[in-house]
């Protein structure tokens, strides 16, 4: 595990040298768009966050808010075309991952070395994210064969160890099973084993529990938490599930229409939300700690990303809307050191919480 | 449970003479029943325990290894269509590998005295104009058809797999270029194109004919590979593999092609039949293989001049040709059912 001792190999990342002092992941002003026949879909419009060692950051947003797409861009697995990173910066421990393309001027991911080894990803539906024609042992072992050049036999041995580590019972027997022979929870464990196999420093979990039922969800979240405590890795949790966020996250970025709406610690987001959208999300779920007569949905639906409303993208659905919201995009107002909100009327919103 | 109840019903039937014996039997039987039930319950319990969260397969039972091909094979073994076509193909392949085992005469040892004999016990399929044993010639003709079929399909599939996976995987410019070339190729009809190209060639052996059929035949296959690769590429596990740091070549070879192969194999099997028919057609038209090569197409071609006087000269190679083409197409169908039940 990556402990205090930093080896020379740890500092090397392809042809780059990493800065041991820098945070694990720094995302700044990330813009991603899809150029399709109907126009330009602006999927991500200025995402920014910093992930420190051992931290869990939840990226919260509804479908189409750009939370998955932005992380595909960070991993460099965006489908290009039609997807392009047009602006922004992503730094992994100080190493800039994006560089402008010579001809198009869009940003390319130029450090493929991080994939799997330094930053790994856990996908939502492990059934579709595992290759159906190979055994799980083969697939976990592939990590070791590709990145560490192990033999088939040694790789399989390591795969069994990894399966033990994510608590798959009788790993030795199950190593030769195919993905469809596992239950949903076990499959997600296989995914996690694959992601963890090379001791990455950051794991990006893209809705890791959405496809699972509630009891299995908490098992998987517990497992992730436990593994995180063991290894000190940073965890980016992409989700729309507030319960999951409440359970594990240290801080939260709330996304809407590809934009950061609010950013803050878990306490601040849940107890002193300063953005009408966050507030709306909080009102729309049942919470044991807050008494509500009835759940209030957020009226309307998310905007068409081909045609995002001018001004604040949330204004057509917002209770606090004023004329200024329709024309001007609110900047991120700092409320305190860690808490910020992209709302002109954040003070009023916070009072109403 | 039903077994146990049946047992009890049996016990309730008292033996007429000895009541004591009956009681003993009941005790004994019921006793064993209870033991059996207990055992069953324990087993159930254990089973339940094994089914607790996450564990889908009981620990005791060895999990059945069900890969795509394993499943397909299990399904194929039970299908008469597959058994029939596979046996026919195996027989045909053996014939083409060792024709001497089956032939009764040397196909090239002809005696004009025996010209145009009708089928008999000496010459099973009769003899042709030159007095050659027609059965032996038909047998030797298998080799040509099967080898052309396999060579052509093998190489055109390889071309298609390379081109199709590049076009499908990388998309964009690559896809457009390969796609347009394929489109242009697509408009050349195989037989007409074959006539044009082959009529320019002076000597036409198996290799020349195969080459022409490869050149004319890869386009359909390439389109299929491309669309199959596109479908597979959309899967999450391709993204996942990329996120885990797999290189492009590894992605194509390990993650995309194995999943894209099913339809390709199906069409390849059918194509063997189609190519064999095409070779026969070209030879029949006089632009395929040349005498003294032995081929069904050539035999049918010469036989047409005597269709009234010696119809068997047309019938026998015709039957062989039809059966061969038929069995490959049947095989393709059976494979499709097993590999891709949705297409049925």
XYZ file of C-alpha atoms in Angstrom:
697
model
C 0.000 0.000 0.000
C 1.059 3.549 -0.529
C 2.308 4.447 2.909
C 4.657 7.174 4.050
C 7.654 5.844 2.237
C 7.615 7.154 -1.312
C 9.757 5.093 -3.626
C 11.413 6.356 -6.777
C 9.013 4.246 -8.828
C 6.086 5.907 -7.111
C 7.257 9.288 -8.253
C 7.541 8.254 -11.855
C 4.545 8.432 -14.090
C 5.541 7.675 -17.644
C 7.749 10.564 -18.639
C 6.392 12.744 -15.870
C 7.477 13.209 -12.318
C 4.783 13.484 -9.739
C 4.747 15.933 -6.911
C 4.334 14.020 -3.644
C 2.902 17.107 -1.945
C 0.184 17.808 -4.505
C -3.371 16.612 -3.914
C -4.370 13.369 -5.610
C -6.680 14.918 -8.096
C -7.227 18.547 -9.011
C -9.919 19.316 -11.536
C -10.285 22.881 -12.724
C -12.861 24.443 -15.002
C -13.438 21.240 -16.962
C -15.579 21.594 -20.066
C -16.767 18.651 -22.118
C -19.022 18.785 -25.137
C -20.447 16.348 -27.639
C -20.521 17.469 -31.226
C -23.443 15.739 -32.822
C -25.521 16.403 -35.899
C -28.152 18.321 -33.973
C -25.614 20.690 -32.506
C -23.281 20.847 -29.574
C -24.296 19.147 -26.362
C -22.574 20.971 -23.536
C -22.332 18.158 -21.066
C -19.842 19.586 -18.586
C -19.428 23.318 -18.049
C -16.719 24.061 -15.566
C -16.412 21.247 -13.089
C -13.797 21.795 -10.420
C -12.776 19.973 -7.276
C -9.794 18.827 -5.308
C -9.433 15.359 -3.918
C -6.978 14.773 -1.106
C -5.451 11.578 0.147
C -7.898 9.289 1.903
C -10.779 11.590 1.065
C -14.148 10.624 -0.267
C -15.734 13.109 -2.594
C -19.267 12.603 -3.790
C -20.238 14.020 -7.143
C -23.968 14.315 -6.848
C -26.353 14.979 -9.660
C -29.311 13.618 -11.552
C -29.092 11.810 -14.876
C -27.546 13.951 -17.582
C -25.860 16.321 -15.164
C -22.492 15.428 -16.631
C -21.148 13.573 -13.640
C -20.174 10.417 -15.535
C -19.010 12.213 -18.665
C -16.662 14.475 -16.722
C -14.984 11.467 -15.163
C -14.719 9.654 -18.448
C -12.818 12.734 -19.569
C -10.618 12.616 -16.478
C -9.841 8.963 -17.184
C -9.319 9.686 -20.861
C -11.963 7.225 -21.988
C -14.295 9.739 -23.545
C -15.574 8.584 -26.920
C -13.918 10.996 -29.363
C -15.667 11.792 -31.645
C -18.279 12.921 -30.653
C -16.994 13.881 -27.191
C -14.347 16.578 -26.735
C -12.761 18.246 -23.749
C -12.743 21.884 -24.747
C -11.309 23.587 -21.710
C -9.945 22.953 -18.277
C -7.246 21.180 -16.421
C -6.959 17.870 -14.638
C -3.929 17.251 -12.487
C -3.017 13.974 -10.927
C -0.570 14.673 -8.102
C 0.606 17.743 -9.901
C 0.908 16.138 -13.325
C -1.311 17.777 -15.919
C -3.231 15.084 -17.759
C -4.696 17.189 -20.541
C -2.875 18.861 -23.405
C -4.214 20.734 -26.409
C -4.450 18.830 -29.651
C -2.314 20.313 -32.420
C -5.046 20.735 -35.005
C -8.405 20.892 -33.299
C -7.418 22.832 -30.215
C -9.477 20.538 -28.017
C -7.790 18.858 -25.087
C -6.478 15.338 -25.288
C -5.736 13.050 -22.408
C -1.992 12.582 -22.702
C -1.096 10.437 -19.716
C -2.598 7.027 -20.413
C -0.151 5.591 -17.878
C -2.461 6.565 -15.027
C -5.260 4.316 -16.222
C -5.655 1.311 -14.002
C -2.365 1.839 -12.210
C -2.873 5.214 -10.529
C -6.510 5.979 -11.175
C -8.955 3.129 -11.534
C -12.633 3.084 -12.225
C -15.523 1.027 -10.920
C -18.507 0.980 -13.223
C -22.174 1.027 -12.473
C -23.344 -2.254 -13.822
C -20.734 -4.915 -13.356
C -22.614 -7.328 -15.598
C -22.080 -5.125 -18.599
C -18.706 -3.860 -17.446
C -17.194 -7.338 -17.350
C -16.370 -9.143 -20.547
C -18.850 -12.013 -20.880
C -16.522 -14.364 -22.733
C -13.761 -14.560 -20.154
C -13.699 -15.887 -16.605
C -13.463 -13.324 -13.837
C -10.079 -14.709 -12.857
C -8.819 -14.102 -16.369
C -10.127 -10.548 -16.271
C -8.680 -9.646 -12.891
C -5.476 -11.396 -13.902
C -5.334 -9.354 -17.081
C -4.385 -6.351 -14.949
C -1.304 -8.161 -13.719
C -0.446 -9.618 -17.088
C -0.699 -6.299 -18.895
C 0.793 -3.987 -16.318
C 3.180 -6.225 -14.433
C 3.938 -8.832 -17.064
C 3.059 -11.771 -14.850
C 2.601 -15.237 -16.293
C -0.894 -16.650 -16.640
C -0.463 -18.817 -13.586
C 0.967 -16.117 -11.356
C -1.696 -13.673 -12.527
C -4.424 -16.142 -11.623
C -2.901 -16.579 -8.179
C -2.946 -12.822 -7.698
C -6.532 -12.733 -8.959
C -7.499 -15.189 -6.230
C -5.778 -12.995 -3.648
C -7.668 -9.968 -4.926
C -10.950 -11.854 -4.793
C -10.189 -12.792 -1.203
C -9.439 -9.187 -0.444
C -12.847 -8.035 -1.635
C -14.386 -10.892 0.361
C -15.654 -13.112 -2.385
C -16.211 -16.448 -0.634
C -14.330 -19.493 -1.918
C -12.357 -17.384 -4.343
C -10.320 -20.377 -5.401
C -13.358 -22.088 -6.880
C -15.009 -18.962 -8.199
C -11.956 -17.715 -10.040
C -12.888 -19.834 -13.048
C -16.506 -18.696 -13.186
C -17.929 -16.355 -15.763
C -19.421 -12.983 -14.835
C -23.002 -14.090 -15.418
C -22.589 -16.835 -12.848
C -22.196 -14.286 -10.066
C -24.856 -12.340 -8.225
C -24.969 -8.585 -8.691
C -23.161 -7.839 -5.449
C -20.438 -10.377 -6.103
C -19.965 -9.046 -9.608
C -19.492 -5.563 -8.240
C -16.882 -7.025 -5.891
C -15.116 -8.486 -8.903
C -15.135 -5.034 -10.492
C -13.710 -3.548 -7.324
C -11.067 -6.275 -7.172
C -10.077 -5.394 -10.717
C -9.911 -1.701 -9.937
C -7.898 -2.298 -6.777
C -5.521 -4.833 -8.198
C -2.715 -2.410 -8.994
C -3.052 -0.368 -5.799
C -4.333 2.798 -7.440
C -4.245 6.055 -5.533
C -7.633 7.180 -6.763
C -10.725 5.147 -7.428
C -13.511 6.701 -9.415
C -16.671 4.792 -8.639
C -19.372 5.573 -11.172
C -22.629 4.783 -9.411
C -21.193 1.584 -7.964
C -24.350 0.650 -6.121
C -27.120 1.862 -8.385
C -27.723 -1.541 -9.946
C -27.804 -3.314 -6.593
C -30.484 -3.803 -3.983
C -30.279 -1.882 -0.754
C -28.693 -4.478 1.528
C -26.033 -5.292 -1.022
C -25.526 -1.570 -1.591
C -24.464 -1.041 1.970
C -22.188 -4.094 1.846
C -20.427 -2.686 -1.184
C -20.142 0.783 0.330
C -18.753 -0.732 3.541
C -16.246 -2.679 1.497
C -15.138 0.436 -0.370
C -14.830 2.352 2.884
C -12.827 -0.416 4.471
C -10.487 -0.737 1.513
C -10.051 3.007 1.501
C -9.028 2.971 5.149
C -6.530 0.212 4.394
C -4.911 1.910 1.453
C -5.471 5.619 1.991
C -6.700 5.988 -1.561
C -8.925 8.820 -2.651
C -12.438 7.912 -3.669
C -14.584 9.841 -6.099
C -18.113 8.622 -5.763
C -20.383 9.506 -8.644
C -23.947 9.048 -7.563
C -27.474 10.348 -7.473
C -28.212 8.542 -4.261
C -28.295 10.918 -1.312
C -28.350 8.042 1.151
C -25.050 6.735 -0.165
C -23.611 10.231 -0.044
C -24.705 10.735 3.536
C -23.160 7.432 4.523
C -19.649 7.721 3.144
C -18.758 11.095 1.683
C -16.486 13.680 3.285
C -17.404 16.389 0.838
C -19.915 16.827 -1.944
C -20.018 18.544 -5.309
C -23.566 19.043 -6.541
C -23.817 19.138 -10.321
C -26.632 20.376 -12.508
C -26.527 20.717 -16.297
C -22.799 20.123 -16.246
C -22.195 22.914 -13.774
C -21.194 23.012 -10.136
C -24.133 24.258 -8.116
C -22.780 23.817 -4.672
C -19.690 22.449 -3.042
C -19.154 21.698 0.576
C -18.595 19.289 3.401
C -21.189 16.647 4.020
C -22.572 18.494 7.077
C -22.979 21.737 5.200
C -24.694 20.160 2.251
C -27.151 18.222 4.347
C -27.808 20.786 7.071
C -27.159 24.210 5.609
C -27.603 23.886 1.889
C -27.076 27.201 0.185
C -28.391 26.456 -3.278
C -32.052 26.030 -4.213
C -31.230 22.895 -6.218
C -29.487 21.215 -3.296
C -32.314 22.328 -1.076
C -34.779 20.799 -3.496
C -32.870 17.530 -3.470
C -32.898 17.467 0.305
C -36.624 18.106 0.437
C -37.323 15.355 -2.043
C -36.009 12.518 0.125
C -37.243 11.073 3.358
C -34.786 11.756 6.144
C -34.871 10.390 9.635
C -33.332 13.574 11.059
C -35.717 16.078 9.518
C -39.442 16.061 9.967
C -41.333 16.878 6.816
C -45.071 16.768 6.262
C -44.600 15.586 2.748
C -41.794 15.172 0.254
C -41.486 18.001 -2.212
C -40.309 17.178 -5.693
C -38.374 19.680 -7.763
C -40.818 20.824 -10.408
C -39.939 20.568 -14.084
C -37.206 18.518 -15.654
C -33.480 18.927 -16.323
C -32.667 21.190 -19.273
C -31.915 19.987 -22.767
C -28.144 20.126 -22.914
C -28.332 21.173 -26.549
C -30.099 24.308 -25.445
C -29.180 25.217 -21.898
C -31.185 28.183 -20.634
C -29.242 31.427 -20.439
C -28.151 32.590 -17.036
C -28.360 30.075 -14.247
C -29.317 26.738 -15.827
C -31.576 25.988 -12.876
C -33.647 29.174 -13.096
C -36.699 27.726 -14.911
C -37.242 25.329 -11.996
C -36.125 27.589 -9.197
C -38.373 28.997 -6.469
C -35.909 31.733 -5.691
C -35.590 32.963 -9.251
C -35.049 36.687 -9.811
C -34.548 38.547 -13.084
C -30.808 38.524 -12.697
C -30.813 34.682 -12.777
C -32.227 34.694 -16.293
C -29.378 36.646 -17.816
C -26.298 36.215 -15.687
C -24.551 33.004 -14.737
C -23.906 33.183 -11.008
C -20.314 32.680 -9.962
C -19.421 30.436 -7.098
C -19.857 32.428 -3.884
C -17.652 31.342 -1.030
C -19.714 30.881 2.101
C -16.852 29.698 4.208
C -13.565 27.979 3.603
C -14.993 24.769 2.211
C -18.515 25.698 1.338
C -19.524 27.572 -1.792
C -22.695 28.024 -3.800
C -23.470 29.231 -7.291
C -26.562 31.203 -6.366
C -27.155 34.936 -6.161
C -29.507 34.439 -3.236
C -27.587 31.828 -1.286
C -28.024 33.720 1.953
C -31.799 33.653 1.700
C -31.726 29.991 0.705
C -29.617 29.099 3.692
C -32.041 30.828 6.068
C -34.893 28.708 4.806
C -33.166 25.417 5.408
C -42.036 -34.268 -0.330
C -44.183 -36.242 -2.687
C -41.836 -39.211 -2.334
C -42.320 -39.242 1.398
C -46.071 -39.096 1.129
C -46.040 -41.974 -1.323
C -43.981 -43.974 1.110
C -46.487 -43.395 3.897
C -49.327 -44.446 1.644
C -47.448 -47.676 1.136
C -47.026 -48.127 4.879
C -50.695 -47.502 5.577
C -51.475 -50.622 3.662
C -51.456 -53.167 6.548
C -50.207 -56.668 5.953
C -53.284 -58.824 6.754
C -51.825 -61.458 9.043
C -49.284 -60.037 11.512
C -50.275 -56.814 13.316
C -47.025 -56.741 15.311
C -44.956 -56.971 12.230
C -47.051 -54.181 10.785
C -46.389 -51.916 13.779
C -42.693 -52.671 13.541
C -42.685 -51.890 9.905
C -44.504 -48.647 10.514
C -42.085 -47.647 13.242
C -39.185 -48.591 11.108
C -40.489 -46.870 8.040
C -41.648 -43.757 9.841
C -38.358 -43.715 11.718
C -36.327 -43.722 8.559
C -38.685 -41.156 7.168
C -37.992 -38.830 10.036
C -34.283 -39.341 9.671
C -34.564 -38.751 5.967
C -36.668 -35.666 6.526
C -34.235 -34.341 9.029
C -31.379 -34.911 6.682
C -33.319 -33.210 3.948
C -34.078 -30.271 6.193
C -30.466 -29.953 7.168
C -29.488 -30.087 3.577
C -32.070 -27.427 2.800
C -30.772 -25.345 5.622
C -27.245 -25.727 4.476
C -28.385 -24.864 1.017
C -30.086 -21.782 2.338
C -26.984 -20.857 4.209
C -24.980 -21.194 1.094
C -27.437 -18.984 -0.689
C -26.964 -16.143 1.782
C -25.953 -12.786 0.355
C -23.666 -12.918 -2.504
C -23.144 -16.611 -2.790
C -25.127 -17.646 -5.771
C -23.779 -21.099 -6.285
C -23.721 -23.565 -3.426
C -20.232 -24.370 -2.306
C -20.786 -28.094 -2.573
C -21.792 -28.224 -6.193
C -19.051 -27.571 -8.643
C -20.114 -24.513 -10.607
C -20.821 -25.435 -14.175
C -18.426 -23.594 -16.414
C -20.687 -21.934 -18.888
C -18.761 -20.012 -21.476
C -20.442 -18.875 -24.662
C -18.791 -21.673 -26.602
C -19.466 -24.234 -23.904
C -23.138 -23.353 -23.940
C -23.231 -23.338 -27.708
C -21.615 -26.761 -27.856
C -24.066 -28.213 -25.348
C -26.918 -26.861 -27.407
C -25.472 -27.986 -30.722
C -24.919 -31.549 -29.569
C -28.634 -31.982 -29.178
C -29.688 -30.479 -32.485
C -30.305 -32.930 -35.318
C -29.637 -30.211 -37.897
C -26.164 -29.766 -36.501
C -25.477 -33.473 -36.218
C -26.536 -34.085 -39.818
C -24.619 -31.163 -41.281
C -21.563 -31.779 -39.138
C -21.411 -35.460 -40.093
C -21.792 -34.603 -43.767
C -19.036 -32.013 -43.522
C -16.741 -34.394 -41.659
C -17.306 -37.045 -44.319
C -16.688 -34.543 -47.112
C -13.503 -33.308 -45.461
C -12.236 -36.857 -45.029
C -13.040 -37.570 -48.665
C -11.176 -34.497 -49.805
C -8.176 -35.343 -47.632
C -7.971 -39.009 -48.620
C -9.885 -39.454 -51.902
C -7.909 -42.617 -52.695
C -9.608 -44.393 -49.789
C -12.997 -43.911 -51.384
C -12.324 -44.017 -55.091
C -12.603 -47.348 -56.872
C -10.484 -46.372 -59.851
C -7.757 -43.931 -60.714
C -9.778 -40.910 -61.888
C -7.219 -40.159 -64.594
C -6.931 -43.668 -65.946
C -9.468 -43.558 -68.708
C -10.203 -46.018 -71.405
C -12.091 -44.854 -74.460
C -13.555 -48.336 -74.883
C -15.516 -47.643 -71.682
C -16.884 -44.353 -72.980
C -20.300 -43.384 -71.618
C -21.123 -46.577 -69.778
C -24.244 -46.476 -67.667
C -23.922 -46.893 -63.876
C -23.097 -50.498 -62.979
C -21.437 -52.459 -60.220
C -18.079 -51.897 -61.906
C -18.606 -48.169 -62.500
C -21.032 -46.993 -59.809
C -21.740 -43.666 -61.443
C -21.006 -44.892 -64.968
C -18.220 -43.427 -67.099
C -17.823 -40.170 -68.967
C -17.067 -39.550 -72.647
C -13.380 -40.279 -72.126
C -14.214 -43.542 -70.383
C -13.074 -42.404 -66.950
C -14.738 -43.856 -63.851
C -17.269 -41.175 -62.965
C -17.604 -42.129 -59.298
C -13.857 -41.760 -58.745
C -13.833 -38.437 -60.531
C -16.714 -37.176 -58.411
C -14.829 -38.245 -55.272
C -11.671 -36.457 -56.384
C -13.742 -33.384 -57.251
C -14.586 -32.989 -53.558
C -11.043 -31.907 -52.799
C -11.204 -28.966 -55.177
C -14.547 -27.714 -53.905
C -13.743 -28.062 -50.221
C -10.292 -26.522 -50.515
C -11.506 -23.565 -52.523
C -14.361 -23.060 -50.080
C -12.093 -23.125 -47.036
C -9.220 -21.108 -48.537
C -11.503 -18.376 -49.813
C -13.523 -18.059 -46.638
C -10.440 -18.217 -44.415
C -8.611 -15.416 -46.160
C -11.597 -13.213 -46.860
C -12.584 -13.505 -43.191
C -9.098 -12.462 -42.122
C -9.208 -9.444 -44.415
C -12.679 -8.625 -43.152
C -11.664 -8.972 -39.522
C -8.689 -6.678 -39.877
C -10.507 -4.063 -41.952
C -13.788 -4.361 -40.089
C -12.296 -4.058 -36.640
C -10.185 -1.072 -37.638
C -13.185 0.638 -39.224
C -15.521 -0.201 -36.368
C -13.128 0.443 -33.518
C -11.419 3.633 -34.613
C -14.363 5.080 -36.530
C -14.092 8.546 -38.028
C -11.839 8.938 -41.040
C -10.705 5.316 -41.028
C -14.282 4.149 -41.038
C -15.210 6.458 -43.903
C -12.309 5.351 -46.080
C -12.775 1.641 -45.460
C -16.542 2.051 -45.706
C -16.405 3.716 -49.113
C -13.971 1.151 -50.506
C -16.313 -1.579 -49.294
C -19.274 0.168 -50.882
C -17.486 0.317 -54.220
C -16.495 -3.326 -53.955
C -20.004 -4.199 -53.036
C -21.412 -3.277 -56.430
C -19.256 -5.826 -58.263
C -21.337 -8.995 -58.600
C -19.245 -12.025 -57.703
C -20.001 -14.113 -60.758
C -19.773 -11.294 -63.299
C -16.623 -9.956 -61.693
C -15.220 -13.464 -61.631
C -15.945 -13.899 -65.351
C -14.245 -10.624 -66.201
C -11.153 -11.175 -64.098
C -10.745 -14.887 -64.778
C -11.135 -14.516 -68.527
C -7.991 -12.402 -68.455
C -6.026 -15.144 -66.728
C -4.421 -17.734 -68.964
C -3.964 -20.636 -66.572
C -6.597 -21.052 -63.922
C -5.740 -23.347 -61.024
C -7.179 -23.603 -57.535
C -4.994 -20.718 -56.358
C -6.031 -18.335 -59.126
C -9.710 -19.062 -58.743
C -9.450 -18.770 -54.943
C -7.628 -15.479 -55.208
C -10.315 -14.016 -57.430
C -13.067 -15.220 -55.121
C -11.210 -13.771 -52.108
C -10.797 -10.451 -53.848
C -14.495 -10.388 -54.706
C -15.764 -11.837 -51.452
C -14.370 -9.910 -48.510
C -16.678 -6.893 -48.733
C -19.846 -8.458 -47.307
C -17.884 -10.028 -44.510
C -16.128 -6.782 -43.679
C -19.421 -4.976 -43.287
C -20.594 -7.668 -40.941
C -17.436 -7.510 -38.829
C -17.658 -3.739 -38.697
C -21.249 -3.672 -37.517
C -20.561 -6.429 -35.024
C -17.542 -4.552 -33.660
C -19.623 -1.387 -33.388
C -22.234 -3.242 -31.373
C -19.637 -4.738 -29.048
C -17.751 -1.465 -28.707
C -20.778 0.159 -27.118
C -20.543 -2.220 -24.171
C -19.388 -1.001 -20.799
C -16.709 -3.637 -20.526
C -14.888 -2.021 -23.400
C -14.860 1.286 -21.528
C -13.913 -0.601 -18.405
C -10.999 -2.302 -20.120
C -9.844 1.047 -21.387
C -10.162 2.546 -17.916
C -8.007 -0.304 -16.648
C -5.284 0.690 -19.057
C -5.615 -1.781 -21.928
C -3.977 -0.757 -25.213
C -5.912 -0.437 -28.474
C -4.617 -3.695 -29.905
C -5.385 -5.500 -26.685
C -8.867 -4.029 -26.642
C -9.558 -5.224 -30.169
C -8.022 -8.662 -29.864
C -9.033 -9.542 -26.338
C -12.193 -7.650 -25.643
C -13.898 -6.833 -28.901
C -13.194 -9.584 -31.422
C -14.012 -12.539 -29.141
C -17.392 -10.944 -28.502
C -17.925 -9.971 -32.116
C -17.060 -13.391 -33.548
C -20.385 -15.181 -33.266
C -22.122 -13.664 -36.306
C -18.874 -13.812 -38.269
C -18.524 -17.538 -37.711
C -22.131 -18.114 -38.702
C -21.770 -16.216 -41.958
C -18.375 -17.806 -42.628
C -19.937 -21.271 -42.446
C -22.687 -20.263 -44.839
C -20.149 -18.569 -47.079
C -18.170 -21.780 -47.539
C -21.244 -23.208 -49.216
C -21.772 -20.089 -51.279
C -18.150 -20.036 -52.440
C -18.273 -23.699 -53.438
C -21.352 -22.964 -55.520
C -19.648 -19.919 -57.029
C -16.600 -21.958 -58.008
C -18.842 -24.553 -59.642
C -20.690 -21.810 -61.455
C -17.478 -20.240 -62.743
C -16.126 -23.606 -63.858
C -19.448 -24.373 -65.505
C -19.252 -21.089 -67.399
C -15.794 -22.017 -68.591
C -13.827 -19.399 -66.666
C -13.140 -21.411 -63.549
C -10.818 -24.363 -63.331
C -9.513 -25.838 -66.572
C -9.187 -29.406 -67.725
C -7.479 -31.631 -66.763
C -8.466 -30.423 -63.282
C -11.219 -32.483 -61.729
C -14.049 -30.357 -60.401
C -17.771 -30.719 -60.060
C -18.343 -27.502 -61.942
C -16.314 -28.759 -64.906
C -18.047 -32.123 -64.818
C -21.469 -30.508 -64.837
C -20.336 -28.214 -67.625
C -19.293 -31.076 -69.899
C -22.311 -33.148 -68.903
C -24.803 -30.589 -70.144
C -24.005 -31.465 -73.753
C -25.321 -35.008 -73.171
C -28.130 -34.264 -70.811
C -30.580 -36.412 -72.777
C -28.392 -39.413 -73.537
C -26.433 -39.545 -70.289
C -28.301 -37.600 -67.587
C -26.402 -39.387 -64.814
C -23.297 -37.382 -65.787
C -25.128 -34.278 -64.629
C -26.988 -35.820 -61.731
C -24.120 -37.278 -59.665
C -21.795 -34.295 -59.412
C -24.935 -32.183 -59.070
C -26.015 -34.169 -56.030
C -22.561 -33.929 -54.463
C -22.439 -30.219 -55.065
C -25.905 -29.613 -53.661
C -25.302 -31.758 -50.595
C -22.009 -29.992 -49.871
C -23.422 -26.498 -50.242
C -26.503 -27.535 -48.317
C -24.556 -28.963 -45.394
C -22.447 -25.837 -44.966
C -25.508 -23.616 -45.053
C -27.278 -25.926 -42.620
C -24.239 -25.777 -40.371
C -24.385 -22.004 -40.462
C -28.024 -22.122 -39.439
C -27.347 -24.470 -36.569
C -24.479 -22.298 -35.377
C -26.668 -19.237 -35.550
C -29.302 -20.879 -33.402
C -26.726 -21.852 -30.851
C -24.603 -18.715 -30.815
C -27.162 -16.033 -31.295
C -30.660 -17.206 -30.455
C -31.996 -13.690 -30.935
C -31.401 -13.926 -34.676
C -33.617 -16.949 -35.076
